Short mmCIF file of C-alpha atoms in Angstrom, two decimals:
data_model
loop_
_atom_site.label_atom_id
_atom_site.label_comp_id
_atom_site.label_asym_id
_atom_site.label_seq_id
_atom_site.Cartn_x
_atom_site.Cartn_y
_atom_site.Cartn_z
CA GLY G 1 0.10 0.08 0.02
CA ALA G 2 0.90 3.65 -0.10
CA VAL G 3 3.23 5.07 2.43
CA VAL G 4 2.98 8.35 4.21
CA SER G 5 5.73 9.56 6.54
CA GLN G 6 5.97 12.20 9.13
CA HIS G 7 8.92 14.05 10.77
CA PRO G 8 9.68 14.33 13.59
CA SER G 9 7.93 11.49 15.27
CA TRP G 10 8.08 13.36 18.69
CA VAL G 11 9.12 16.92 19.67
CA ILE G 12 9.39 18.91 22.94
CA CYS G 13 9.46 22.56 22.70
CA LYS G 14 9.19 25.59 24.97
CA SER G 15 6.08 27.68 25.25
CA GLY G 16 6.18 30.47 22.72
CA THR G 17 8.32 28.83 20.05
CA SER G 18 7.23 27.42 16.68
CA VAL G 19 7.40 23.91 15.53
CA LYS G 20 7.32 22.53 12.02
CA ILE G 21 5.90 19.11 11.34
CA GLU G 22 6.53 17.47 7.81
CA CYS G 23 4.09 15.03 6.16
CA ARG G 24 5.33 13.25 2.92
CA SER G 25 3.68 10.78 0.54
CA LEU G 26 6.60 8.53 -0.32
CA ASP G 27 5.47 6.55 -3.24
CA PHE G 28 2.57 8.53 -4.69
CA GLN G 29 1.64 12.16 -5.44
CA ALA G 30 -0.99 13.83 -3.21
CA THR G 31 -2.52 17.07 -4.23
CA THR G 32 -4.55 17.01 -1.06
CA MET G 33 -3.50 16.03 2.41
CA PHE G 34 -5.44 16.25 5.72
CA TRP G 35 -4.10 17.29 9.10
CA TYR G 36 -5.76 15.88 12.26
CA ARG G 37 -5.11 16.43 16.01
CA GLN G 38 -5.91 13.88 18.69
CA PHE G 39 -5.99 14.66 22.35
CA PRO G 40 -5.51 11.83 24.91
CA LYS G 41 -8.38 9.34 24.99
CA GLN G 42 -10.28 11.39 22.25
CA SER G 43 -10.80 10.79 18.63
CA LEU G 44 -9.25 12.28 15.68
CA MET G 45 -10.31 15.85 14.80
CA LEU G 46 -9.77 17.13 11.30
CA MET G 47 -7.93 20.47 11.53
CA ALA G 48 -7.55 21.36 7.95
CA THR G 49 -7.18 20.27 4.33
CA SER G 50 -3.80 20.97 2.74
CA ASN G 51 -4.11 21.74 -0.99
CA GLU G 52 -1.05 21.65 -3.31
CA GLY G 53 -0.73 25.10 -4.96
CA SER G 54 -3.41 26.80 -3.06
CA LYS G 55 -4.35 27.84 0.46
CA ALA G 56 -5.31 25.33 3.10
CA THR G 57 -9.02 25.00 4.02
CA TYR G 58 -9.44 25.09 7.85
CA GLU G 59 -12.18 23.52 9.97
CA GLN G 60 -14.36 25.72 12.01
CA GLY G 61 -12.62 26.73 15.23
CA VAL G 62 -9.04 26.07 14.09
CA GLU G 63 -6.93 29.31 14.01
CA LYS G 64 -5.30 29.57 10.62
CA ASP G 65 -2.75 32.11 11.79
CA LYS G 66 -1.62 29.70 14.52
CA PHE G 67 -1.50 26.40 12.63
CA LEU G 68 0.21 27.37 9.29
CA ILE G 69 -0.02 24.88 6.49
CA ASN G 70 2.03 24.90 3.42
CA HIS G 71 1.70 22.20 0.66
CA ALA G 72 4.91 22.93 -1.06
CA SER G 73 4.99 20.06 -3.59
CA LEU G 74 2.94 17.00 -4.63
CA THR G 75 4.56 14.89 -2.07
CA LEU G 76 5.08 17.29 0.90
CA SER G 77 2.86 19.28 3.33
CA THR G 78 4.04 21.00 6.26
CA LEU G 79 2.12 21.99 9.58
CA THR G 80 3.80 24.72 11.69
CA VAL G 81 2.45 25.43 15.06
CA THR G 82 3.30 29.08 15.83
CA SER G 83 3.74 30.39 19.29
CA ALA G 84 2.98 26.92 20.80
CA HIS G 85 1.40 26.81 24.27
CA PRO G 86 0.92 23.77 26.45
CA GLU G 87 -2.68 23.36 25.34
CA ASP G 88 -1.31 22.62 21.88
CA SER G 89 0.26 19.46 23.19
CA SER G 90 -1.28 16.76 21.21
CA PHE G 91 -0.75 14.01 18.65
CA TYR G 92 -0.80 15.37 15.15
CA ILE G 93 -1.48 13.08 12.25
CA CYS G 94 -1.50 13.70 8.59
CA SER G 95 -3.13 11.56 5.99
CA ALA G 96 -2.96 11.47 2.24
CA PRO G 97 -5.94 10.16 0.02
CA LEU G 98 -5.47 7.70 -2.77
CA ASN G 99 -8.04 5.12 -3.11
CA GLU G 100 -8.40 5.30 0.71
CA GLN G 101 -6.81 7.78 3.23
CA TYR G 102 -3.30 6.68 4.17
CA PHE G 103 -2.28 7.97 7.66
CA GLY G 104 1.18 8.98 8.63
CA PRO G 105 2.67 7.62 11.97
CA GLY G 106 1.98 10.79 13.78
CA THR G 107 3.94 13.44 15.62
CA ARG G 108 3.66 13.81 19.43
CA LEU G 109 4.08 17.45 20.46
CA THR G 110 4.82 18.29 23.85
CA VAL G 111 4.91 22.05 24.72
CA THR G 112 6.45 22.89 28.14
CA GLN C 1 -23.29 19.14 13.54
CA LYS C 2 -22.63 15.89 11.70
CA GLU C 3 -21.64 13.25 14.22
CA VAL C 4 -20.44 9.63 14.51
CA GLU C 5 -21.32 7.98 17.86
CA GLN C 6 -19.57 4.93 19.38
CA ASN C 7 -19.67 3.31 22.74
CA SER C 8 -16.36 4.03 24.41
CA GLY C 9 -16.17 0.78 26.15
CA PRO C 10 -14.07 -0.97 27.20
CA LEU C 11 -15.54 -4.02 25.55
CA SER C 12 -14.04 -7.02 26.94
CA VAL C 13 -14.17 -10.37 25.32
CA PRO C 14 -12.38 -13.69 25.88
CA GLU C 15 -9.95 -15.04 23.26
CA GLY C 16 -11.76 -16.80 20.53
CA ALA C 17 -15.03 -15.01 20.99
CA ILE C 18 -16.81 -12.73 18.56
CA ALA C 19 -16.36 -9.02 19.26
CA SER C 20 -19.24 -6.75 18.04
CA LEU C 21 -18.40 -3.06 17.74
CA ASN C 22 -21.24 -0.56 16.95
CA CYS C 23 -21.41 2.89 15.40
CA THR C 24 -24.35 5.33 14.54
CA TYR C 25 -24.02 8.39 12.35
CA SER C 26 -26.34 11.39 11.82
CA ASP C 27 -25.51 12.42 8.25
CA ARG C 28 -27.91 10.65 5.99
CA GLY C 29 -25.78 11.94 3.10
CA SER C 30 -22.85 9.93 4.11
CA GLN C 31 -21.96 7.12 1.40
CA SER C 32 -18.87 5.60 2.82
CA PHE C 33 -17.86 4.24 6.08
CA PHE C 34 -14.64 2.83 7.50
CA TRP C 35 -13.32 1.04 10.54
CA TYR C 36 -9.86 1.75 11.73
CA ARG C 37 -7.85 0.11 14.40
CA GLN C 38 -5.56 2.25 16.56
CA TYR C 39 -2.98 0.90 18.85
CA SER C 40 -1.93 3.11 21.96
CA GLY C 41 0.43 5.78 20.65
CA LYS C 42 0.08 4.88 17.03
CA SER C 43 -1.87 6.17 14.04
CA PRO C 44 -4.93 4.52 12.76
CA GLU C 45 -4.74 1.80 10.27
CA LEU C 46 -7.73 0.79 8.00
CA ILE C 47 -9.52 -2.44 8.83
CA MET C 48 -12.55 -2.22 6.51
CA SER C 49 -14.44 0.04 4.31
CA ILE C 50 -18.06 -0.40 3.34
CA TYR C 51 -20.23 1.63 0.92
CA SER C 52 -23.47 -0.55 0.37
CA ASN C 53 -26.02 -1.83 2.64
CA GLY C 54 -25.38 -5.31 3.86
CA ASP C 55 -22.47 -7.17 5.09
CA LYS C 56 -18.78 -7.14 3.86
CA GLU C 57 -16.38 -9.87 4.92
CA ASP C 58 -12.47 -9.88 4.90
CA GLY C 59 -10.99 -12.78 6.82
CA ARG C 60 -12.10 -12.46 10.41
CA PHE C 61 -13.69 -9.19 10.03
CA THR C 62 -17.18 -8.45 8.92
CA ALA C 63 -18.62 -4.97 8.47
CA GLN C 64 -22.31 -4.40 8.40
CA LEU C 65 -24.09 -1.35 7.05
CA ASN C 66 -27.75 -0.28 7.39
CA LYS C 67 -28.35 3.08 5.86
CA ALA C 68 -31.99 3.18 6.81
CA SER C 69 -31.12 2.84 10.46
CA GLN C 70 -27.77 4.93 10.10
CA TYR C 71 -26.01 2.04 11.72
CA VAL C 72 -22.48 0.43 11.05
CA SER C 73 -20.99 -2.40 12.88
CA LEU C 74 -17.85 -4.51 12.82
CA LEU C 75 -17.68 -8.12 13.94
CA ILE C 76 -14.33 -9.65 14.82
CA ARG C 77 -14.49 -13.38 14.84
CA ASP C 78 -12.06 -15.61 16.80
CA SER C 79 -10.85 -12.56 18.69
CA GLN C 80 -7.14 -12.52 19.50
CA PRO C 81 -5.13 -10.70 22.21
CA SER C 82 -3.47 -8.77 19.39
CA ASP C 83 -6.94 -7.33 18.46
CA SER C 84 -6.85 -5.36 21.69
CA ALA C 85 -6.87 -1.83 20.47
CA THR C 86 -9.24 1.11 19.99
CA TYR C 87 -11.53 0.90 17.05
CA LEU C 88 -12.56 3.95 15.35
CA CYS C 89 -15.54 4.29 13.19
CA ALA C 90 -15.43 6.97 10.37
CA GLY C 91 -18.02 8.34 7.98
CA GLY C 92 -17.24 10.13 4.68
CA GLY C 93 -18.44 13.67 4.95
CA ALA C 94 -18.30 16.72 2.82
CA PHE C 95 -15.79 16.97 0.07
CA SER C 96 -12.61 18.95 0.43
CA GLY C 97 -9.87 19.02 -2.05
CA GLY C 98 -11.77 16.53 -4.20
CA TYR C 99 -11.88 13.99 -1.46
CA ASN C 100 -14.41 13.04 1.32
CA LYS C 101 -13.43 14.43 4.72
CA LEU C 102 -13.61 11.72 7.41
CA ILE C 103 -15.68 12.25 10.56
CA PHE C 104 -14.51 10.00 13.47
CA GLY C 105 -16.35 8.57 16.29
CA ALA C 106 -14.70 8.65 19.68
CA GLY C 107 -13.63 5.04 19.35
CA THR C 108 -14.42 1.81 21.28
CA ARG C 109 -11.61 0.12 23.36
CA LEU C 110 -11.43 -3.57 22.92
CA ALA C 111 -9.68 -5.84 25.32
CA VAL C 112 -9.35 -9.44 24.36
CA HIS C 113 -8.24 -11.55 27.34
CA PRO C 114 -6.60 -14.94 27.15
#
């Protein structure tokens, strides 16, 4: 099946700093990628749709100026959490659709 | 608000038994449904997809869809301890970027004990 990678797999940062998470489709091109966030013992919540060559589409309640998404190429989307705070600590997962949605392994962000 | 509802569990079954996981959804326009398995600390992996009313079988897994009742289920036969995980039900929602957005339920924790 198709493979999606994420980098880093985990990151710890200090409050107020920015963190960039990369999502790559390794063996297929993805004009669309999705970014999810999952808090402990909760389900996946869609944050935004990343569109290659155009602006991302954010779900209601997600601050687009805080969660910057850039779909730089057909295989790479990045999510930057700006001015991170402890409440942004979460598991961030990307997916890329082909015939189904293929999920990356996730990035665990801890903000201290 | 389009929702997918699941019993959070935990659902505890003995090894070798049938585990039955259930899910209801509110959006009558949803045409596609998915069951994902998620181990602790890992991302979801697709178990089954179902698009038509009725049953769909794949190995030990059977997905059932009843659009009139807005109900989806997953049966796991001959449950194994390795099946212990959280099972997420997802429905295909609105289109975004040419693809269906997925609306996930909260997940049901399954524990298979030897």
